[in-house]
CSV table of C-alpha atoms in Angstrom, one decimal:
chain,number,residue,atom,x,y,z
A,751,MET,CA,98.9,61.7,41.7
A,752,ASP,CA,97.8,65.2,40.7
A,753,ASP,CA,99.0,67.1,37.7
A,754,ASP,CA,101.5,69.2,39.6
A,755,ALA,CA,103.2,66.1,41.1
A,756,ASN,CA,103.2,64.5,37.6
A,757,ASN,CA,104.8,67.6,36.2
A,758,ILE,CA,107.4,67.7,38.9
A,759,ASN,CA,108.3,64.1,38.4
A,760,ARG,CA,108.4,64.6,34.6
A,761,TYR,CA,110.7,67.6,35.1
A,762,ARG,CA,113.0,65.7,37.4
A,763,THR,CA,113.2,62.7,35.0
A,764,GLY,CA,113.7,65.1,32.1
A,765,LEU,CA,116.5,67.0,33.8
A,766,GLU,CA,118.2,63.7,34.5
A,767,VAL,CA,117.9,62.5,30.9
A,768,ARG,CA,118.8,65.9,29.5
A,769,ARG,CA,122.0,65.9,31.6
A,770,SER,CA,122.9,62.3,30.6
A,771,VAL,CA,122.6,63.2,26.9
A,772,LEU,CA,123.8,66.8,26.7
A,773,GLY,CA,126.1,66.8,29.7
A,774,ASP,CA,126.1,68.8,32.9
A,775,PRO,CA,128.0,71.8,31.5
A,776,HIS,CA,125.4,72.4,28.7
A,777,VAL,CA,122.4,72.1,31.0
A,778,ASP,CA,124.0,74.2,33.6
A,779,ARG,CA,124.7,77.0,31.0
A,780,ALA,CA,121.1,76.7,29.8
A,781,GLU,CA,119.7,77.0,33.3
A,782,ALA,CA,122.0,79.8,34.3
A,783,ALA,CA,121.0,81.8,31.1
A,784,ALA,CA,117.3,81.3,31.7
A,785,THR,CA,115.3,84.5,32.5
A,786,ASP,CA,111.8,85.0,33.7
A,787,PHE,CA,110.9,85.4,30.0
A,788,ASP,CA,112.2,82.0,28.7
A,789,ARG,CA,112.2,79.9,31.9
A,790,PRO,CA,108.8,78.5,31.0
A,791,PHE,CA,110.3,77.3,27.7
A,792,GLN,CA,113.2,75.6,29.4
A,793,GLN,CA,110.7,73.9,31.7
A,794,LEU,CA,108.6,72.8,28.7
A,795,ILE,CA,111.5,71.3,26.8
A,796,THR,CA,112.8,69.6,29.9
A,797,GLU,CA,109.4,68.0,30.7
A,798,ALA,CA,108.2,67.3,27.1
A,799,ALA,CA,111.3,66.5,25.1
A,800,TRP,CA,113.4,64.9,27.9
A,801,GLY,CA,110.9,63.8,30.5
A,802,THR,CA,108.4,62.4,28.1
A,803,VAL,CA,109.9,61.5,24.8
A,804,TRP,CA,113.6,60.8,25.5
A,805,SER,CA,112.7,58.9,28.6
A,806,ARG,CA,110.3,56.4,26.9
A,807,PRO,CA,111.5,52.8,26.7
A,808,GLY,CA,110.8,52.2,23.0
A,809,LEU,CA,114.1,53.3,21.7
A,810,THR,CA,117.6,53.5,23.1
A,811,LYS,CA,119.4,56.8,23.6
A,812,ARG,CA,121.6,55.8,20.6
A,813,GLU,CA,118.5,55.3,18.4
A,814,ARG,CA,116.9,58.5,19.6
A,815,SER,CA,120.1,60.4,18.9
A,816,ILE,CA,120.2,59.1,15.3
A,817,VAL,CA,116.6,60.0,14.7
A,818,THR,CA,117.0,63.4,16.3
A,819,LEU,CA,120.1,64.2,14.2
A,820,ALA,CA,118.3,63.2,11.0
A,821,LEU,CA,115.3,65.4,11.8
A,822,LEU,CA,117.3,68.4,12.9
A,823,ALA,CA,119.5,68.1,9.7
A,824,ALA,CA,116.4,67.8,7.5
A,825,LEU,CA,114.9,70.9,9.1
A,826,GLY,CA,118.1,72.9,8.8
A,827,HIS,CA,118.5,73.5,12.6
A,828,ASP,CA,122.3,73.9,12.5
A,829,GLU,CA,123.0,74.8,16.1
A,830,GLU,CA,120.9,71.9,17.3
A,831,VAL,CA,122.7,69.6,14.8
A,832,ALA,CA,126.0,70.6,16.3
A,833,MET,CA,124.7,70.2,19.9
A,834,HIS,CA,123.4,66.7,19.2
A,835,VAL,CA,126.5,65.6,17.3
A,836,ARG,CA,128.4,66.5,20.5
A,837,ALA,CA,125.8,64.6,22.5
A,838,THR,CA,126.6,61.4,20.7
A,839,ALA,CA,129.6,61.1,23.0
A,840,ASN,CA,127.0,60.3,25.6
A,841,THR,CA,124.4,58.4,23.6
A,842,GLY,CA,126.6,55.8,21.9
A,843,ALA,CA,125.7,56.9,18.3
A,844,SER,CA,128.9,56.4,16.3
A,845,ARG,CA,130.2,58.5,13.5
A,846,GLU,CA,129.1,55.8,11.1
A,847,ASP,CA,125.6,56.1,12.5
A,848,ILE,CA,125.6,59.8,11.9
A,849,CYS,CA,126.9,59.3,8.4
A,850,GLU,CA,124.1,56.9,7.6
A,851,ALA,CA,121.5,59.2,9.1
A,852,PHE,CA,122.7,62.1,7.0
A,853,LEU,CA,122.7,59.9,3.8
A,854,HIS,CA,119.0,59.3,4.5
A,855,VAL,CA,118.6,63.1,4.9
A,856,ALA,CA,120.1,63.6,1.5
A,857,ILE,CA,117.6,61.2,-0.2
A,858,TYR,CA,114.5,62.2,1.8
A,859,ALA,CA,115.1,65.8,2.6
A,860,GLY,CA,117.6,67.0,0.1
A,861,VAL,CA,121.2,67.1,-0.7
A,862,PRO,CA,121.7,70.7,0.5
A,863,ALA,CA,120.4,69.8,4.0
A,864,ALA,CA,122.7,66.8,4.2
A,865,ASN,CA,125.6,68.7,2.8
A,866,ARG,CA,125.2,71.3,5.6
A,867,ALA,CA,124.8,68.6,8.2
A,868,PHE,CA,127.9,66.8,7.1
A,869,ARG,CA,129.9,70.1,7.2
A,870,ILE,CA,128.6,70.8,10.7
A,871,ALA,CA,129.4,67.3,12.0
A,872,LYS,CA,132.9,67.4,10.5
A,873,GLU,CA,133.6,70.7,12.4
A,874,VAL,CA,132.2,69.3,15.6
A,875,PHE,CA,134.2,66.1,15.2
A,876,ALA,CA,137.4,68.1,14.7
A,877,GLN,CA,136.7,70.1,17.9
A,878,MET,CA,136.0,66.9,19.8
A,879,ASP,CA,139.1,65.2,18.4
A,880,GLU,CA,141.2,68.2,19.4
A,881,VAL,CA,140.0,68.0,23.0
A,882,HIS,CA,140.8,64.3,23.2
A,883,ALA,CA,144.2,64.5,21.5
């Protein structure tokens, strides 16, 4: 199989995994908002993050979700933390899992990063609870 066919397969796999984790509405919004300028970036993250890393068999989606949340929190990527907290509804990571991940962030990346992540998660949980009430 040539590189183009591999890239197409990786993109298709990535799109499927991305939709299963983030949900169709999120992916549809991202695709609709893509322009000629950032479409290559959308393709890159779909192929690399979702079609290569998230589709590997070594970890479950739940485990990948926990690792991703810890990394995003440690790096201070607030919007991505919120997005991936919402995604836990699809990955199986529980609120207890998220709490444990953020406790690790506090020790290994700093209390301010964990404090911010806990605040974001609480806001997202409140929104999620409101929708399901």
